Structure formats: C-alpha cells, structure tokens
Amino acid sequence: MKVIEELIEGLPGEPEAKKVLVGVFWTMVESSRVGLASTLAPGHPHEGSPVREAGRLTGRSARELARLLLSDSVLEASIGMAALNSLIEPDERWFVEKNASEVLMEKAQGKRTVIIGHFPFVRDLRKVTEDLWVLELRPREGDLPAEKASEILPQAEVIGITSTTLINHTFEEILALCPPRSFKMLIGPSTPLSPLLFDLGIDALSGAVVVDAQRVTEHLLQGATFRQIHRAGVRLVTMSKR
C-alpha cells in the first residue's frame, strides 16, 4: 500500500476531525475542509466491529483517521479516504473545465478503452471507442468480472479507474497492469486531488469539492445518492497532468 502511505505522508498539518459521518452511500469527514468517499460496507453488520472506534472518532487527528485507509475493514478504509480528502487542499491552477466523461470521450476516440467501475457515461463511451471493456466486482449486463483485469488491461490505450480501488486496496495491482504509455484517469468523488498521483503514473484526476457542507451533510444523513449530493453543494472538478 505504498501509494496510500505516500499520500498520507504528504498531508499538511494536524487539524482535528470536527465531523465524521458514515451514510449508506457516502462517507464524509470535516477537518480543514470537507472530504467525501464512497461508503464500502462489510459483508454482514453483525460480524465483528467494522469500525472499531465508532463513536470516538470526532475530535481525533484527521491525519490519524486518514491512516484508517490502510485498514482491512472497508468501512474503516472509507472513513480514512474521506479523512485524507478532507486534508488535501486542491490547487485550482491544475483544474481543467471538463468533467471525467468529457475527458474520456476525447481521449478514447477510436481507442481500446477500459473502465474499472460502471459509470453512467459508459453507454455514450461505447459509441466512440474502438473497443470498450468495463471491469466490475459486481458485473452488470455487458460488464466483465474484475478477475479479467490481467487479461484486459494490457491491451488498453485509455483507462478510467474508479477511486474506490484505493479503498479496497486494489489500486496498485491495477496500476501495475496498465501499459506505461496508456492514458490513465482516476475517477469519482473519492478521488484524492493530489498531484502526487501524477508522479505515480496517473494522467488526470476527476473528483469532487464540497462547496456547501451543511446541505451536503443533510443530504448524506438522509441516504442521498451522489447525484442528489452533487446538486446539494458539490463541484465536480478535473485536474490534468501538466
């Protein structure tokens, strides 16, 4: 988990976590800013304690909570991802005024393309690519199982990777399978908007910046999907490698 260790090592300061919320779909931590992450739930809620310090996380160092991203518990790792994102202050000079689907539609024209994770833009992307493979842990119709990654990824010219791969600790394995000259993009609200990922081989980052913490909190606590949270007060941003 070298990538996660490097991301944590590069975090600024030691602010405390003022708020830690775990919703059914999204997890949020507020420290120096507000960070989001997908909520990955354990297999069965009655087996063990998925969050060992539940009820005692608020007020602790957000950097300490970010280290939960290394946990074998995916629910603790979700909190760690949100805490890490709450400490990253994105540099807007890296931003491009395009969302993930726009960037991929441009880059994937006539190319062999792999998307890891099923995103809403997949249907449109199929119209412009030479070949499009979608790898999923829970495949839908037309998707391939994630186990096919070692067979499919070496063929790809353009690759979109869901940022939940950082939470479930498959990111480094996936990155190692990507051809060096392929265009690689990390996608989703869990994405750490850190230029460090450019040094590790990622070409673009597409994530989320919370602009209205109160409304996002209200929506998250009431079971909102990301589309609903986005409308409540989240800006979608893309950072491109210079």
Tab-separated table of N, CA and C in Angstrom, residues 87-166:
chain	number	residue	atom	x	y	z
A	87	LEU	N	-8.098	16.695	4.069
A	87	LEU	CA	-6.831	17.375	4.363
A	87	LEU	C	-6.120	17.888	3.122
A	88	ILE	N	-6.568	17.459	1.955
A	88	ILE	CA	-5.927	17.893	0.709
A	88	ILE	C	-6.551	19.201	0.246
A	89	GLU	N	-5.745	20.185	0.042
A	89	GLU	CA	-6.210	21.479	-0.462
A	89	GLU	C	-5.871	21.543	-1.950
A	90	PRO	N	-6.826	21.294	-2.833
A	90	PRO	CA	-6.512	21.247	-4.264
A	90	PRO	C	-6.034	22.600	-4.780
A	91	ASP	N	-5.056	22.557	-5.660
A	91	ASP	CA	-4.541	23.763	-6.301
A	91	ASP	C	-5.325	23.972	-7.595
A	92	GLU	N	-6.160	25.010	-7.629
A	92	GLU	CA	-7.040	25.223	-8.781
A	92	GLU	C	-6.282	25.524	-10.063
A	93	ARG	N	-5.005	25.839	-9.959
A	93	ARG	CA	-4.216	26.074	-11.183
A	93	ARG	C	-4.087	24.799	-12.006
A	94	TRP	N	-4.332	23.643	-11.376
A	94	TRP	CA	-4.268	22.374	-12.093
A	94	TRP	C	-5.609	22.010	-12.723
A	95	PHE	N	-6.662	22.725	-12.391
A	95	PHE	CA	-8.004	22.352	-12.842
A	95	PHE	C	-8.202	22.620	-14.335
A	96	VAL	N	-8.956	21.731	-14.974
A	96	VAL	CA	-9.433	21.965	-16.340
A	96	VAL	C	-10.955	21.951	-16.287
A	97	GLU	N	-11.586	22.741	-17.108
A	97	GLU	CA	-13.042	22.884	-17.054
A	97	GLU	C	-13.747	21.779	-17.843
A	98	LYS	N	-13.482	20.537	-17.432
A	98	LYS	CA	-14.127	19.377	-18.050
A	98	LYS	C	-14.377	18.343	-16.963
A	99	ASN	N	-15.465	17.588	-17.105
A	99	ASN	CA	-15.675	16.500	-16.164
A	99	ASN	C	-15.068	15.212	-16.733
A	100	ALA	N	-15.135	14.151	-15.949
A	100	ALA	CA	-14.484	12.897	-16.338
A	100	ALA	C	-14.981	12.373	-17.678
A	101	SER	N	-16.280	12.427	-17.894
A	101	SER	CA	-16.829	11.876	-19.130
A	101	SER	C	-16.346	12.650	-20.350
A	102	GLU	N	-16.230	13.980	-20.230
A	102	GLU	CA	-15.747	14.792	-21.354
A	102	GLU	C	-14.301	14.447	-21.696
A	103	VAL	N	-13.475	14.330	-20.681
A	103	VAL	CA	-12.069	13.996	-20.914
A	103	VAL	C	-11.944	12.627	-21.567
A	104	LEU	N	-12.689	11.658	-21.044
A	104	LEU	CA	-12.597	10.306	-21.595
A	104	LEU	C	-13.167	10.225	-23.001
A	105	MET	N	-14.234	10.966	-23.273
A	105	MET	CA	-14.796	10.971	-24.627
A	105	MET	C	-13.769	11.479	-25.643
A	106	GLU	N	-12.965	12.464	-25.242
A	106	GLU	CA	-11.923	12.987	-26.135
A	106	GLU	C	-10.775	11.995	-26.288
A	107	LYS	N	-10.288	11.485	-25.165
A	107	LYS	CA	-9.107	10.623	-25.183
A	107	LYS	C	-9.384	9.256	-25.801
A	108	ALA	N	-10.634	8.778	-25.685
A	108	ALA	CA	-10.952	7.410	-26.096
A	108	ALA	C	-11.415	7.278	-27.543
A	109	GLN	N	-11.448	8.376	-28.280
A	109	GLN	CA	-11.895	8.324	-29.675
A	109	GLN	C	-11.076	7.300	-30.460
A	110	GLY	N	-11.739	6.225	-30.919
A	110	GLY	CA	-11.068	5.218	-31.736
A	110	GLY	C	-10.025	4.403	-31.000
A	111	LYS	N	-10.034	4.428	-29.667
A	111	LYS	CA	-9.008	3.737	-28.878
A	111	LYS	C	-9.601	2.530	-28.145
A	112	ARG	N	-8.716	1.598	-27.789
A	112	ARG	CA	-9.094	0.479	-26.926
A	112	ARG	C	-9.145	1.006	-25.491
A	113	THR	N	-10.307	0.919	-24.896
A	113	THR	CA	-10.557	1.605	-23.628
A	113	THR	C	-11.080	0.644	-22.569
A	114	VAL	N	-10.587	0.824	-21.350
A	114	VAL	CA	-11.060	0.038	-20.209
A	114	VAL	C	-11.549	1.000	-19.131
A	115	ILE	N	-12.732	0.725	-18.603
A	115	ILE	CA	-13.251	1.471	-17.456
A	115	ILE	C	-13.389	0.486	-16.300
A	116	ILE	N	-12.752	0.796	-15.191
A	116	ILE	CA	-12.855	-0.042	-13.999
A	116	ILE	C	-13.886	0.593	-13.086
A	117	GLY	N	-15.046	-0.060	-12.985
A	117	GLY	CA	-16.203	0.509	-12.298
A	117	GLY	C	-17.238	0.921	-13.327
A	118	HIS	N	-18.503	0.695	-13.035
A	118	HIS	CA	-19.567	1.016	-14.000
A	118	HIS	C	-20.075	2.438	-13.749
A	119	PHE	N	-19.808	3.333	-14.700
A	119	PHE	CA	-20.203	4.737	-14.579
A	119	PHE	C	-21.331	5.053	-15.562
A	120	PRO	N	-22.120	6.097	-15.288
A	120	PRO	CA	-23.262	6.428	-16.148
A	120	PRO	C	-22.887	6.750	-17.591
A	121	PHE	N	-21.643	7.198	-17.822
A	121	PHE	CA	-21.265	7.601	-19.175
A	121	PHE	C	-20.805	6.436	-20.055
A	122	VAL	N	-20.816	5.214	-19.530
A	122	VAL	CA	-20.309	4.062	-20.271
A	122	VAL	C	-21.041	3.875	-21.593
A	123	ARG	N	-22.348	4.045	-21.586
A	123	ARG	CA	-23.128	3.830	-22.816
A	123	ARG	C	-22.674	4.776	-23.929
A	124	ASP	N	-22.462	6.053	-23.603
A	124	ASP	CA	-22.020	7.026	-24.606
A	124	ASP	C	-20.589	6.739	-25.053
A	125	LEU	N	-19.764	6.279	-24.120
A	125	LEU	CA	-18.367	6.000	-24.451
A	125	LEU	C	-18.255	4.862	-25.464
A	126	ARG	N	-19.169	3.909	-25.399
A	126	ARG	CA	-19.140	2.782	-26.338
A	126	ARG	C	-19.264	3.245	-27.791
A	127	LYS	N	-19.909	4.395	-27.993
A	127	LYS	CA	-20.151	4.881	-29.354
A	127	LYS	C	-18.903	5.428	-30.028
A	128	VAL	N	-17.874	5.771	-29.250
A	128	VAL	CA	-16.706	6.446	-29.837
A	128	VAL	C	-15.428	5.620	-29.758
A	129	THR	N	-15.423	4.532	-29.004
A	129	THR	CA	-14.201	3.755	-28.828
A	129	THR	C	-14.062	2.661	-29.884
A	130	GLU	N	-12.832	2.201	-30.084
A	130	GLU	CA	-12.638	1.030	-30.940
A	130	GLU	C	-13.172	-0.207	-30.219
A	131	ASP	N	-12.772	-0.358	-28.968
A	131	ASP	CA	-13.290	-1.405	-28.087
A	131	ASP	C	-13.455	-0.795	-26.704
A	132	LEU	N	-14.473	-1.230	-25.978
A	132	LEU	CA	-14.661	-0.763	-24.606
A	132	LEU	C	-14.971	-1.956	-23.715
A	133	TRP	N	-14.153	-2.121	-22.674
A	133	TRP	CA	-14.375	-3.148	-21.674
A	133	TRP	C	-14.654	-2.468	-20.336
A	134	VAL	N	-15.648	-2.943	-19.626
A	134	VAL	CA	-15.946	-2.461	-18.277
A	134	VAL	C	-15.694	-3.606	-17.309
A	135	LEU	N	-14.774	-3.377	-16.371
A	135	LEU	CA	-14.449	-4.374	-15.361
A	135	LEU	C	-15.157	-4.004	-14.059
A	136	GLU	N	-15.851	-4.954	-13.466
A	136	GLU	CA	-16.653	-4.672	-12.276
A	136	GLU	C	-16.583	-5.825	-11.277
A	137	LEU	N	-16.534	-5.485	-9.982
A	137	LEU	CA	-16.628	-6.508	-8.942
A	137	LEU	C	-18.005	-7.167	-8.953
A	138	ARG	N	-19.033	-6.336	-9.259
A	138	ARG	CA	-20.399	-6.857	-9.373
A	138	ARG	C	-20.883	-6.563	-10.786
A	139	PRO	N	-20.526	-7.393	-11.748
A	139	PRO	CA	-20.803	-7.087	-13.161
A	139	PRO	C	-22.291	-6.961	-13.473
A	140	ARG	N	-22.608	-5.942	-14.289
A	140	ARG	CA	-23.943	-5.822	-14.864
A	140	ARG	C	-23.889	-6.390	-16.280
A	141	GLU	N	-25.018	-6.337	-16.956
A	141	GLU	CA	-25.053	-6.835	-18.332
A	141	GLU	C	-24.046	-6.066	-19.181
A	142	GLY	N	-23.190	-6.789	-19.879
A	142	GLY	CA	-22.188	-6.174	-20.733
A	142	GLY	C	-20.855	-5.941	-20.053
A	143	ASP	N	-20.802	-6.067	-18.712
A	143	ASP	CA	-19.552	-5.896	-17.974
A	143	ASP	C	-18.778	-7.212	-17.921
A	144	LEU	N	-17.500	-7.091	-17.574
A	144	LEU	CA	-16.666	-8.253	-17.324
A	144	LEU	C	-16.321	-8.301	-15.836
A	145	PRO	N	-16.121	-9.491	-15.279
A	145	PRO	CA	-15.730	-9.571	-13.863
A	145	PRO	C	-14.332	-8.993	-13.655
A	146	ALA	N	-14.108	-8.418	-12.489
A	146	ALA	CA	-12.832	-7.774	-12.177
A	146	ALA	C	-11.645	-8.728	-12.337
A	147	GLU	N	-11.897	-10.039	-12.173
A	147	GLU	CA	-10.825	-11.022	-12.280
A	147	GLU	C	-10.176	-11.054	-13.667
A	148	LYS	N	-10.845	-10.451	-14.654
A	148	LYS	CA	-10.311	-10.427	-16.026
A	148	LYS	C	-9.283	-9.302	-16.222
A	149	ALA	N	-8.989	-8.543	-15.180
A	149	ALA	CA	-8.118	-7.366	-15.314
A	149	ALA	C	-6.762	-7.710	-15.933
A	150	SER	N	-6.142	-8.805	-15.505
A	150	SER	CA	-4.809	-9.144	-16.010
A	150	SER	C	-4.834	-9.505	-17.487
A	151	GLU	N	-5.983	-9.926	-17.991
A	151	GLU	CA	-6.144	-10.269	-19.406
A	151	GLU	C	-6.463	-9.034	-20.251
A	152	ILE	N	-7.272	-8.124	-19.701
A	152	ILE	CA	-7.802	-6.996	-20.477
A	152	ILE	C	-6.925	-5.754	-20.419
A	153	LEU	N	-6.445	-5.391	-19.237
A	153	LEU	CA	-5.745	-4.109	-19.076
A	153	LEU	C	-4.503	-3.945	-19.967
A	154	PRO	N	-3.688	-4.978	-20.172
A	154	PRO	CA	-2.510	-4.790	-21.031
A	154	PRO	C	-2.837	-4.406	-22.468
A	155	GLN	N	-4.095	-4.571	-22.899
A	155	GLN	CA	-4.498	-4.209	-24.261
A	155	GLN	C	-4.927	-2.746	-24.377
A	156	ALA	N	-5.102	-2.077	-23.239
A	156	ALA	CA	-5.776	-0.774	-23.224
A	156	ALA	C	-4.859	0.380	-23.602
A	157	GLU	N	-5.473	1.365	-24.293
A	157	GLU	CA	-4.796	2.629	-24.601
A	157	GLU	C	-5.295	3.762	-23.709
A	158	VAL	N	-6.548	3.642	-23.252
A	158	VAL	CA	-7.161	4.625	-22.354
A	158	VAL	C	-7.815	3.854	-21.207
A	159	ILE	N	-7.551	4.298	-19.967
A	159	ILE	CA	-8.044	3.564	-18.802
A	159	ILE	C	-8.632	4.537	-17.784
A	160	GLY	N	-9.904	4.311	-17.417
A	160	GLY	CA	-10.542	5.062	-16.342
A	160	GLY	C	-10.681	4.146	-15.134
A	161	ILE	N	-10.174	4.583	-13.990
A	161	ILE	CA	-10.121	3.737	-12.786
A	161	ILE	C	-10.955	4.365	-11.682
A	162	THR	N	-11.936	3.632	-11.170
A	162	THR	CA	-12.701	4.154	-10.053
A	162	THR	C	-11.796	4.351	-8.839
A	163	SER	N	-11.976	5.459	-8.132
A	163	SER	CA	-11.131	5.752	-6.972
A	163	SER	C	-11.442	4.851	-5.782
A	164	THR	N	-12.529	4.062	-5.855
A	164	THR	CA	-12.785	3.106	-4.775
A	164	THR	C	-11.723	2.002	-4.741
A	165	THR	N	-10.915	1.892	-5.808
A	165	THR	CA	-9.816	0.916	-5.789
A	165	THR	C	-8.777	1.270	-4.724
A	166	LEU	N	-8.713	2.543	-4.327
A	166	LEU	CA	-7.840	2.912	-3.211
A	166	LEU	C	-8.417	2.410	-1.889
